[in-house]
Every structure is written in structure tokens, then in C-alpha cells.
Tab-separated table of C-alpha atoms and ligand atoms in Angstrom:
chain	number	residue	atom	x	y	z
A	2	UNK	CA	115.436	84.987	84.546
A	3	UNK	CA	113.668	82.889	87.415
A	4	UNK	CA	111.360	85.915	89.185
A	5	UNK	CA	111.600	86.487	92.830
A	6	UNK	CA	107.626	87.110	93.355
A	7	UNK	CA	104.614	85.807	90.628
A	8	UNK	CA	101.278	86.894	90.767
A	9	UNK	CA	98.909	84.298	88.863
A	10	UNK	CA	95.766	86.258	87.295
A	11	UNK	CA	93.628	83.764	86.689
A	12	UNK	CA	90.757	85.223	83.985
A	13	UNK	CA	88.709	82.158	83.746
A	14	UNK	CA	87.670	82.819	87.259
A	15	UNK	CA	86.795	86.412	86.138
A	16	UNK	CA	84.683	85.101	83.833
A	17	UNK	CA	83.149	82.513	86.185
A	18	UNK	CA	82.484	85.213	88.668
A	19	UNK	CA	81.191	87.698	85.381
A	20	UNK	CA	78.711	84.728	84.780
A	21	UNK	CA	77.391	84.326	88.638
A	22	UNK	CA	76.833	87.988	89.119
A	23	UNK	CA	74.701	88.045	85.392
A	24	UNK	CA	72.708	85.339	87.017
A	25	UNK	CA	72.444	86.965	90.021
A	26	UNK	CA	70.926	90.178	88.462
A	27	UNK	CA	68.417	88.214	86.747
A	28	UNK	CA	67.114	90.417	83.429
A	29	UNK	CA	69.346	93.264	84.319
A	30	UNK	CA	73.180	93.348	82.779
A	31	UNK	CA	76.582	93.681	84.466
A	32	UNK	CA	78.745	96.273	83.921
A	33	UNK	CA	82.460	95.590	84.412
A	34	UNK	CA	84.429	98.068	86.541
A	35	UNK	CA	88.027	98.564	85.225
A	36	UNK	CA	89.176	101.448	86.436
A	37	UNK	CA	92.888	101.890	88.402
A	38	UNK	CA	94.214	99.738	85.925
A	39	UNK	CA	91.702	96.729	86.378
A	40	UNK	CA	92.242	96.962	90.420
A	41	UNK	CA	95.509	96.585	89.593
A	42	UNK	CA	94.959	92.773	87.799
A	43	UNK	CA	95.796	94.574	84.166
A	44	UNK	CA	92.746	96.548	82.815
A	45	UNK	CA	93.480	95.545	79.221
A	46	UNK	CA	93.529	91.943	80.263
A	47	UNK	CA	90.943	91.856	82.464
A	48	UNK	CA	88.243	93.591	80.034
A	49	UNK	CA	89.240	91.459	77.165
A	50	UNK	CA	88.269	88.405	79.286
A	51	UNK	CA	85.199	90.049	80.249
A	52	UNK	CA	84.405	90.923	76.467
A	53	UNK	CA	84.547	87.359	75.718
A	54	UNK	CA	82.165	86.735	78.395
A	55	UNK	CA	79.476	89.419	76.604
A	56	UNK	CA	80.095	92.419	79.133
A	57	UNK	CA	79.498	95.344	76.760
A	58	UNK	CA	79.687	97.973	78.890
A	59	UNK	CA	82.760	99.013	81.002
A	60	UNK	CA	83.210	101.724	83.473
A	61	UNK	CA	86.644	103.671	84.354
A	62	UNK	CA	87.498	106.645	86.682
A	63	UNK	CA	89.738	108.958	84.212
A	64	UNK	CA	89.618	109.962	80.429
A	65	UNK	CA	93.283	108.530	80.306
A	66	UNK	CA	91.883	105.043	81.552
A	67	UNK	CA	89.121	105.473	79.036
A	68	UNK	CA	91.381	106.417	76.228
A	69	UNK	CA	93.564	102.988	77.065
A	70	UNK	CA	90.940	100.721	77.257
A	71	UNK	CA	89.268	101.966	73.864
A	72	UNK	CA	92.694	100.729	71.878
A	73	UNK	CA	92.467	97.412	73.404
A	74	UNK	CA	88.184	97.409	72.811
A	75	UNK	CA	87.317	99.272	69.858
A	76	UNK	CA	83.521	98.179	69.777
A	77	UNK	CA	82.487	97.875	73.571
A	78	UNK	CA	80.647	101.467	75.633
A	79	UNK	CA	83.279	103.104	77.571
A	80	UNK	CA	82.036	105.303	80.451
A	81	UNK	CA	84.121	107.401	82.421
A	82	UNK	CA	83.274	108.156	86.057
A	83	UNK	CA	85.174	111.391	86.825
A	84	UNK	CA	83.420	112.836	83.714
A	85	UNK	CA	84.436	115.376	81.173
A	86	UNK	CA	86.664	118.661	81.634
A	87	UNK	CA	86.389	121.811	79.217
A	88	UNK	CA	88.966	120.913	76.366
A	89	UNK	CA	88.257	117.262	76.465
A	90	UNK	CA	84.722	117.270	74.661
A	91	UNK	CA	86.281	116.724	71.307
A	92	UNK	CA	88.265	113.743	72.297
A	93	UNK	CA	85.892	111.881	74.292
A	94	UNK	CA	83.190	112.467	71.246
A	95	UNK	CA	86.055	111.583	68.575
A	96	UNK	CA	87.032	108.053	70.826
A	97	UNK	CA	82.839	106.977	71.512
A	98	UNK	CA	83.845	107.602	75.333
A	99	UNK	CA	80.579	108.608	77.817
A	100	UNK	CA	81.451	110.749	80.465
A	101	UNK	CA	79.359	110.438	83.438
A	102	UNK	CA	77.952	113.768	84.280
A	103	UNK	CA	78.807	115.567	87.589
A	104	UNK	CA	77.263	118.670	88.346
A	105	UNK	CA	74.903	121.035	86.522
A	106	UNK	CA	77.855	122.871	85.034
A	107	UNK	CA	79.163	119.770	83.614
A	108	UNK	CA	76.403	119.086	81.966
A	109	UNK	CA	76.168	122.431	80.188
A	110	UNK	CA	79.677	121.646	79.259
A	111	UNK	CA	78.180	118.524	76.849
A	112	UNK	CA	75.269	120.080	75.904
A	113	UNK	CA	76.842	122.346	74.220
A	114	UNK	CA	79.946	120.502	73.269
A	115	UNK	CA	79.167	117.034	73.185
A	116	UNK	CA	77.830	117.417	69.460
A	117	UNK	CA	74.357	115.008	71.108
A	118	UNK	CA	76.612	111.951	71.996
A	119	UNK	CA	76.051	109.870	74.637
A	120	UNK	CA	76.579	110.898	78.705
A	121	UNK	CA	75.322	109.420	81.832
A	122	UNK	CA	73.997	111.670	84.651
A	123	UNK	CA	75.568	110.696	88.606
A	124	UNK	CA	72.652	112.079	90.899
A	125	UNK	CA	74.192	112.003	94.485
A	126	UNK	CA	72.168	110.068	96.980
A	127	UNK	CA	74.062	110.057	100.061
A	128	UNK	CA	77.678	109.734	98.965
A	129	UNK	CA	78.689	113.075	99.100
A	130	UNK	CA	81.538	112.902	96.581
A	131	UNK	CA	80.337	113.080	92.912
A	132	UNK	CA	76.709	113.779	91.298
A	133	UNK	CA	74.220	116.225	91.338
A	134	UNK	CA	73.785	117.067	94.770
A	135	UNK	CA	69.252	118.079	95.603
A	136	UNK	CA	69.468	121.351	94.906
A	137	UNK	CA	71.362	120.843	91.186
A	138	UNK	CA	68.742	117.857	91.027
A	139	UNK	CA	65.695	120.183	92.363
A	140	UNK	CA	67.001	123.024	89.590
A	141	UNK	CA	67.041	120.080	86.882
A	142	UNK	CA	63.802	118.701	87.427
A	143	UNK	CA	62.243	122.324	87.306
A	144	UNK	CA	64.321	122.879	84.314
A	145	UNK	CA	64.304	120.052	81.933
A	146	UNK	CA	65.678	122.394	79.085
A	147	UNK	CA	68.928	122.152	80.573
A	148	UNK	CA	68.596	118.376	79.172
A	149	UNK	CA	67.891	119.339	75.545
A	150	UNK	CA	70.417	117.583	73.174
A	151	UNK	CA	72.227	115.663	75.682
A	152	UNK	CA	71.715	112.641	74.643
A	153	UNK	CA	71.405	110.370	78.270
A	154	UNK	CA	72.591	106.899	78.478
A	155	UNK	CA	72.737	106.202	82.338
A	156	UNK	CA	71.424	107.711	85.551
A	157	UNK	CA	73.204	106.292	87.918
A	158	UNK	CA	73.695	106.384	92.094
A	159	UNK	CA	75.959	104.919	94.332
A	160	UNK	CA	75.595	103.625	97.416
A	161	UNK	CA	77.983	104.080	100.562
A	162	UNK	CA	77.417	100.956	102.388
A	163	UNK	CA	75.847	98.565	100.105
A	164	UNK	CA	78.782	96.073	102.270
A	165	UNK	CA	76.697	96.655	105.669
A	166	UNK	CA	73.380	94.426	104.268
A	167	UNK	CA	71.612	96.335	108.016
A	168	UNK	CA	72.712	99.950	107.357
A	169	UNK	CA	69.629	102.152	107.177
A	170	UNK	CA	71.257	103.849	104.786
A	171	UNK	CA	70.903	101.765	101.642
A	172	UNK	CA	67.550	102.231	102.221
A	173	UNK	CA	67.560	106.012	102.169
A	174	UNK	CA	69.545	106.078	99.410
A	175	UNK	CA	67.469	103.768	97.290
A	176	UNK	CA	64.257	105.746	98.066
A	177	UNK	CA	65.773	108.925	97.088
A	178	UNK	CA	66.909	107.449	93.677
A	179	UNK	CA	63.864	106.046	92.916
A	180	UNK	CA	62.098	109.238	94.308
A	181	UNK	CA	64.701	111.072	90.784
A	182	UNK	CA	65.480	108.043	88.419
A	183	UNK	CA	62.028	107.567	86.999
A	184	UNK	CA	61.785	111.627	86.170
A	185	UNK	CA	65.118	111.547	84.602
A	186	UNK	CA	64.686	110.978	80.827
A	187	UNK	CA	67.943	108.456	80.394
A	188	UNK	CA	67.859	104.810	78.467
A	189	UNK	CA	68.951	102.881	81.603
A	190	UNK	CA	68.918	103.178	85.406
A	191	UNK	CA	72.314	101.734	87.186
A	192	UNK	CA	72.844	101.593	91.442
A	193	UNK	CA	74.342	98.946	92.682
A	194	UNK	CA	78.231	97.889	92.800
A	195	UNK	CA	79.357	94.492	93.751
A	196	UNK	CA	77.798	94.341	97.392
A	197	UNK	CA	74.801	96.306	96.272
A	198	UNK	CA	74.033	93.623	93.839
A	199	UNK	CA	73.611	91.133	96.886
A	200	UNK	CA	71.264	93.713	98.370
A	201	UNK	CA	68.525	92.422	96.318
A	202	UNK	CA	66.259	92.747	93.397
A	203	UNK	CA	65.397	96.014	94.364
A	204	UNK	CA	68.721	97.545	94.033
A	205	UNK	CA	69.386	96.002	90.388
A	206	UNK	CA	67.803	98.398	87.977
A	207	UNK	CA	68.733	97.986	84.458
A	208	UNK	CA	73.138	98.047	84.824
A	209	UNK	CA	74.783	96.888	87.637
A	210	UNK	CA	78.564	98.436	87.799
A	211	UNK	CA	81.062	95.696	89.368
A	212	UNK	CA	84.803	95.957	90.170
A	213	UNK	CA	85.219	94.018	93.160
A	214	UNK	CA	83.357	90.823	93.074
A	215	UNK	CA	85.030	90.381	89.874
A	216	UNK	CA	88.467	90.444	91.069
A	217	UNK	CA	87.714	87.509	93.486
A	218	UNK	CA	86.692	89.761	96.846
A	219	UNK	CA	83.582	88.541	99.100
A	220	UNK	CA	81.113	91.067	98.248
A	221	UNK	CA	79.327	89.600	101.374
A	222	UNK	CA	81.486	89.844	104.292
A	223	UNK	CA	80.628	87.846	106.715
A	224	UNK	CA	78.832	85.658	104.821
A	225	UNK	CA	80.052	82.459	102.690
A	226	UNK	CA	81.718	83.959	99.733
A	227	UNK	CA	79.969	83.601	96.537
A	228	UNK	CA	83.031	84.574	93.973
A	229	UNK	CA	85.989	82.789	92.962
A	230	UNK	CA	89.137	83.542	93.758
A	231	UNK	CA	91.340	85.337	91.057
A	232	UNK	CA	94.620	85.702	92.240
A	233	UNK	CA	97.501	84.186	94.045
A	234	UNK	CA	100.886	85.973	95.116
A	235	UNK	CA	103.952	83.700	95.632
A	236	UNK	CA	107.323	84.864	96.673
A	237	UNK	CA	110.330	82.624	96.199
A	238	UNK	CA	112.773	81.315	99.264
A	239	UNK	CA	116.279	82.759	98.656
A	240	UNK	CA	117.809	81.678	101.679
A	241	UNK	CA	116.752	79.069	104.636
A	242	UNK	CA	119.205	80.574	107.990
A	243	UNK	CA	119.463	78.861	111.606
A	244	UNK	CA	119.247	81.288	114.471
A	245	UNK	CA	119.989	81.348	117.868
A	246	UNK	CA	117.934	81.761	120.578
A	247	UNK	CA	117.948	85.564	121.368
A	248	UNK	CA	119.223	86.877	118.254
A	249	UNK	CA	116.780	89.495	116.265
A	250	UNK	CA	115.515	89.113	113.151
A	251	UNK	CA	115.166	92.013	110.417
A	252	UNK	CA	115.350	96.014	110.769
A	253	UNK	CA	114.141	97.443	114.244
A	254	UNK	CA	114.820	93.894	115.386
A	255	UNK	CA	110.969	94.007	116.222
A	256	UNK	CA	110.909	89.954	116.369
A	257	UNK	CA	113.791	88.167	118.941
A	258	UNK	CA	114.034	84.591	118.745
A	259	UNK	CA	112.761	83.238	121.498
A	260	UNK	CA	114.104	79.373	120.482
A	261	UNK	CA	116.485	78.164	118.091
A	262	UNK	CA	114.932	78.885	114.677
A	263	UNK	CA	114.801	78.352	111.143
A	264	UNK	CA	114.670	81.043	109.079
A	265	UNK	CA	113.455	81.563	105.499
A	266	UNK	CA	114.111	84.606	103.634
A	267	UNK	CA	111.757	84.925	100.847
A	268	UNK	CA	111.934	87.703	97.764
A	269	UNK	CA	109.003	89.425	98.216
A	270	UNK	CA	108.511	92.841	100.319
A	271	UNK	CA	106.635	96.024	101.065
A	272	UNK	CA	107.319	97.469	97.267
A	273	UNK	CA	105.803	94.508	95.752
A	274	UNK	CA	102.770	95.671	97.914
A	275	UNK	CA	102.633	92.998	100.623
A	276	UNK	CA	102.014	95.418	103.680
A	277	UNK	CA	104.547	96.599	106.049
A	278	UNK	CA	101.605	96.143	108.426
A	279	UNK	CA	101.641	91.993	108.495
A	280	UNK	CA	105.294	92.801	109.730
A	281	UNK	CA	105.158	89.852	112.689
A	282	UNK	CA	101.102	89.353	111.865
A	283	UNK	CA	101.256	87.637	107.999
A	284	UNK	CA	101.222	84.007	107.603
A	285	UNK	CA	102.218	82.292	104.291
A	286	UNK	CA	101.433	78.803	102.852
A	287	UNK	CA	104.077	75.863	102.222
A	288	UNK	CA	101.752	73.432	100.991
A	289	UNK	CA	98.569	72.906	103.750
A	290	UNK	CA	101.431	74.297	106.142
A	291	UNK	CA	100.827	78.056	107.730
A	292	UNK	CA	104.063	79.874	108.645
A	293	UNK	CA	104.272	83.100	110.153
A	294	UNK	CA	106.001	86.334	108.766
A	295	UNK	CA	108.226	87.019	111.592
A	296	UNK	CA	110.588	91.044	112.159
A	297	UNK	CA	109.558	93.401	109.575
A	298	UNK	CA	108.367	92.977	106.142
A	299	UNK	CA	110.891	95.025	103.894
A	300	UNK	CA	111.237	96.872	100.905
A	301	UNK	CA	112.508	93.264	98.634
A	302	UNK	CA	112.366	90.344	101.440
A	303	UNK	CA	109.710	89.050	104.214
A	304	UNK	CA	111.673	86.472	106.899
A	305	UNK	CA	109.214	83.803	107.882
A	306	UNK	CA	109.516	81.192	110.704
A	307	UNK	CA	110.085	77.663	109.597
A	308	UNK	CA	111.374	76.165	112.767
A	309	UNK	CA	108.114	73.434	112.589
A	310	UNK	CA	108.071	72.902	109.072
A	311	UNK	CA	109.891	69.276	108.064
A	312	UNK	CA	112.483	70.375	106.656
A	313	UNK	CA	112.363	68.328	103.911
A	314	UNK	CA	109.611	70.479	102.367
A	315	UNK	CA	111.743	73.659	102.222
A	316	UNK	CA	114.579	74.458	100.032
A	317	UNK	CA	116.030	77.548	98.586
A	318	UNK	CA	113.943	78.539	95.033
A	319	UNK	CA	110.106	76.885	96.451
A	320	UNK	CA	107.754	79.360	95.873
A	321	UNK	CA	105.455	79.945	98.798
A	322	UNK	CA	102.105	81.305	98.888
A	323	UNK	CA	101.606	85.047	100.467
A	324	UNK	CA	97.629	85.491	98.612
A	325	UNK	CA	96.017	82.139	97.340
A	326	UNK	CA	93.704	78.916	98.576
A	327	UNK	CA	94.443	79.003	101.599
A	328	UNK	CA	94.298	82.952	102.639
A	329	UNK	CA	92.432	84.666	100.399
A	330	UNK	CA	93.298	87.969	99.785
A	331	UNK	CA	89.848	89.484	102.302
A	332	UNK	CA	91.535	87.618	104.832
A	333	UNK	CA	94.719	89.268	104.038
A	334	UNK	CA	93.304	92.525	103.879
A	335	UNK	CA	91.324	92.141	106.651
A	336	UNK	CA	94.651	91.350	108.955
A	337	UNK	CA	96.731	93.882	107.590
A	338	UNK	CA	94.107	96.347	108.840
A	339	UNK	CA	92.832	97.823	104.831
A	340	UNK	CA	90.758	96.726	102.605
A	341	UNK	CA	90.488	94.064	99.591
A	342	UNK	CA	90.570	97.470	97.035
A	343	UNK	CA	94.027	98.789	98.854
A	344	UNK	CA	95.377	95.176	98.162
A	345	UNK	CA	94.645	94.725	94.459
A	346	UNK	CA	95.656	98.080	93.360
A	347	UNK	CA	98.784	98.174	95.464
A	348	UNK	CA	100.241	94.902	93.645
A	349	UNK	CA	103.886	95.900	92.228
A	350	UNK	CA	104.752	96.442	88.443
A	351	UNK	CA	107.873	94.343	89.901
A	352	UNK	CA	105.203	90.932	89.937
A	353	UNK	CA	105.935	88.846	87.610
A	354	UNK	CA	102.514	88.477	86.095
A	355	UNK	CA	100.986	85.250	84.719
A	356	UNK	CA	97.930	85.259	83.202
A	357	UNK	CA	95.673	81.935	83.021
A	358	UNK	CA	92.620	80.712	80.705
B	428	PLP	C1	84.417	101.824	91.888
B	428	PLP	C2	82.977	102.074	91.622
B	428	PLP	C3	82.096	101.005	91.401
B	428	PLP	C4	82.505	99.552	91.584
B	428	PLP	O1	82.445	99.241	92.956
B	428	PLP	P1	82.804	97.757	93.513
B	428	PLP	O2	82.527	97.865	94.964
B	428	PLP	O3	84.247	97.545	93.210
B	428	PLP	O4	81.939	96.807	92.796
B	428	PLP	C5	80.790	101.298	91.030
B	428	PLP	N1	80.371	102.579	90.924
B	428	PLP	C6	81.175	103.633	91.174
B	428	PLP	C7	80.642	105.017	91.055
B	428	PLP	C8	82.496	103.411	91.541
B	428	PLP	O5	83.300	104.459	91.803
């Protein structure tokens, strides 16, 4: 079967960019960031490459995620972000998975379940979402009992706006973990995601932890990007349709022709998660070409305007680019009004997926 839509994964460029962000760190190592299935690129795929590449270390968000990843990795440090729950201790001790450590009563939970394996510790520096918050940190540093037999890994931090170089608040932040870190008896100290990594050498500590950047998003925005790009989205044309001037195209009739037009009708739609939000704002690629989406995107099919394209460079079955050289998927993101994350992890299971080395 010829597929309607293909999204080409291509893992050399993870690698490339797993390479420029090691050299960017300088002594310290990169972490990769797998979680939501790989930002929706294939986790299994995607950490594989990255193992090749000598990442040893890989961050998720759920036990599940962690549990996945550890059939396709059986040697490489698995570290789970959400932590542990009461009932899970067993499994994540059994499986070699380190749960990152929440709140004070998480970390009773592995010190007396977790049998002294490994855990990281998230102290909360301005986040306000996971990690010790200052007064679990303040009882912990008066109380370093509570950290007898737990054996620590990380102590980590994340920042909120490591993307906004000018924001007074990666300062803060990075005073108040180094103000905790050092008094924290872990192996290694970890802060900075894929933007936080361009912050400087201040921010790198001993484990960077990058999702992003990987996946072929400007960590930098902005500014030139330093990454490669990673993937590229094509849908196929089904149908190439003449319409008169006046006549509406696609449900709500939101676009009217305001000339004579051409028409193509390309398999690719809102489920495969091209946003309903470049409805009459999208452009796609036919070559060097740019054509606009015109009406609404739908749930299968996107209608683009290729009244000034020569027609002899459009037929029924060209694939035409939605995500690729020439609009990379920040610009993409950035006109359908979300961000480079909501892209990758909205990608459909209906993609065809090709994966290139
Ligand atoms: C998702 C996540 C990261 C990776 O962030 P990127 O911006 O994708 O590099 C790092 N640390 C934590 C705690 C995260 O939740």
C-alpha cells in the first residue's frame, strides 16, 4: 500500500545533534530525554541511535516509559521523572530503573523500600511543579538522616525559562541550586535542558538532560539554529480540482475563491496532527515552491492553492512537504500558535514512519 502521509525520522541527525550538544557541554555528559514516546519520533528508536552515539543515561516521565525503554536497552541508566509510587519499589529495583525523587515522603518511600538502589533527588527551584519545595529542602538539610541508605545518583533542578537567555529568572534559579546542590550528598549535579545548555558553562554541572534540541528544535529562538533538522512530514496529492471564482472551499467554507483556482487535495489532516489552526495560515513545499493551505484543515485532507504553480510540477500521487527544509517544524509551530513540543508529540500513529541512518 502507497501511504497517504510519511514522516522521515532521520537518526543520523539525532546523532549529529547528540554530538554538538556533548561538545557544547565541554567535560560534562548529555543525557537523552525520551520521554512521551521519544517526543513522539519513536522512543525505542530514538534511544537506540543515541546508545550508539555513547549516551548512557536516559531520562523518561512514567514507570511505564521506563519499563519500555529497559527491553529495548538492557545495559544503559534509566531515570524516571515522575518518580516512584508505593507498590512500585519492587519493580523499579527488579528492572535497574532510578526514580527521581519528589517530595520528602517519596523519599521515605525508597529509603525504606528501595533495598539502597539508586534515586535522584528533584529540589524545586522556581518551577513549582515537581521537587522538594524550601521547606522539604530546609527539613532535609537539618535532617540528613532522612538520607541514610538512599543511595543518590542525581540532584537535579529545572529551569522555567532557560528559552528567554534575559529572564532574571535563570539566574535566581541557578543561585538557589547552587545555594542546595553542593550540601546534597549525590554522585552528580544535573540543571539544564536543551536551552539551558546554551545558557552557559555555568548552567552545565555534571548531566545535562536534553529532549528538544535532539529532535531538531532551535533551542535558541531567535537566534541561528545550532541543531539539525530531524524530521520531515509529507502528505500525498490525491486529487488536483479547478474552481470557480466564488465557490468555497472545505467545511465552514472559511476560504471563497476569489479567482479561478487550482486546487490540490492532499491526504494529510488534523488526526495526523497537522493543526486545525494553519486552517487558511499553513504553507507547504512543491519543490523551492511555497503554496498555501487554503479552507480548513480536516480530519484526513488539507486543500492547498496551486493556481501559480506550473502545472507541470503537480500531479496526483507527488508527495509535498508540510514539515521539512524549507519550514522547519519551529516555524511551523510558531504559526500555528504552539510550540515545537505540541508538534512532535502530536504526530499520528497513522504516519507512515521511515526511519533513516
Ligand atoms: C522534559 C524535561 C527535560 C528536557 O527538556 P527539553 O527542553 O526538551 O530539553 C529536562 N528535564 C525535565 C525535568 C523535563 O521534564
Amino acid at each position: 500500500m502507497s501511504p497517504g502521509a510519511v514522516l522521515r525520522i532521520d537518526l543520523a541527525a539525532v546523532r549529529r545533534n547528540y554530538r554538538a550538544l556533548s561538545e557544547r557541554v565541554g567535560a560534562a555528559k548529555v543525557a537523552g530525554v525520551v520521554k512521551a514516546d521519544g517526543y513522539g519520533l519513536g522512543a525505542a528508536w530514538i534511544a537506540e541511535a543515541l546508545a550508539a552515539e555513547g549516551c548512557s543515561t536516559f531520562f523518561v516521565a512514567t514507570a511505564d516509559e521506563a519499563l519500555a525503554l529497559r527491553d529495548t536497552l538492557p545495559e544503559v541508566d534509566i531515570h524516571v521523572f515522575d518518580g516512584v509510587q508505593p507498590g512500585e519499589e519492587g519493580e523499579f529495583v527488579a528492572r535497574r530503573i532510578v526514580p527521581v525523587l519528589n517530595s520528602l515522603p517519596m523519599l521515605e518511600l525508597w529509603r525504606v523500600h528501595g533495598r539502597g538502589a539508586p534515586a535522584d533527588l528533584h529540589i524545586d527551584t522556581g518551577m513549582s511543579r515537581l521537587g522538594l519545595d524550601n521547606k522539604e529542602v530546609a527539613t532535609l538539610l537539618a535532617e540528613p538522616d532522612r538520607l541514610v541508605g538512599v543511595a543518590l545518583d542525581v540532584v537535579m533542578s529545572h529551569l522555567a525559562v532557560a528559552d528567554q537567555p534575559d529572564h532574571p529568572l535563570n539566574a535566581q534559579q541557578l543561585a538557589a541550586f547552587r545555594s542546595v546542590a553542593p550540601r546534597i550528598p549525590a554522585r552528580r549535579k544535573s540543571f539544564a535542558n536543551s536551552s539551558g545548555v546554551f545558557l552557559g558553562p555555568d548552567f552545565h554541572f555534571d548531566l545535562a538532560r536534553t529532549g528538544l534540541a535532539l529532535y531538531g528544535a532551535n533551542p535558541t529562538p531567535g537566534q541561528p539554529d545550532p541543531m539539525a533538522q530531524v524530521i520531515r512530514l509529507q502528505g500525498k496529492i490525491l486529487q488536483l480540482r479547478s474552481v470557480d471564482a466564488g465557490v468555497s472551499v472545505g467545511y465552514g467554507a472559511t476560504h471563497r475563491a476569489s479567482r479561478a483556482s487550482r486546487i490540490a487535495t492532499v491526504a494529510l489532516g488534523y488526526a495526523d496532527g497537522y493543526p486545525l489552526s494553519l486552517s487558511n495560515r499553513g504553507t507547504a513545499f512543491v519543490g523551492e515552491t511555497e503554496i498555501p493551505v487554503v479552507g480548513r484543515v480536516s480530519m484526513d485532507l488539507i486543500t492547498l492553492d496551486v493556481t501559480d504553480v506550473p502545472p507541470a510540477l503537480l500531479a496526483p500521487g507527488q508527495m509535498v512537504d508540510f514539515i521539512g527544509p524549507h519550514n522547519p517544524v519551529d516555524v511551523v509551530a510558531e504559526r500555528a500558535g504552539t510550540i515545537t513540543y505540541q508538534i512532535l508529540t502530536g504526530l499520528g500513529t497513522r504516519l507512515q514512519r521511515d526511519y533513516v541512518s
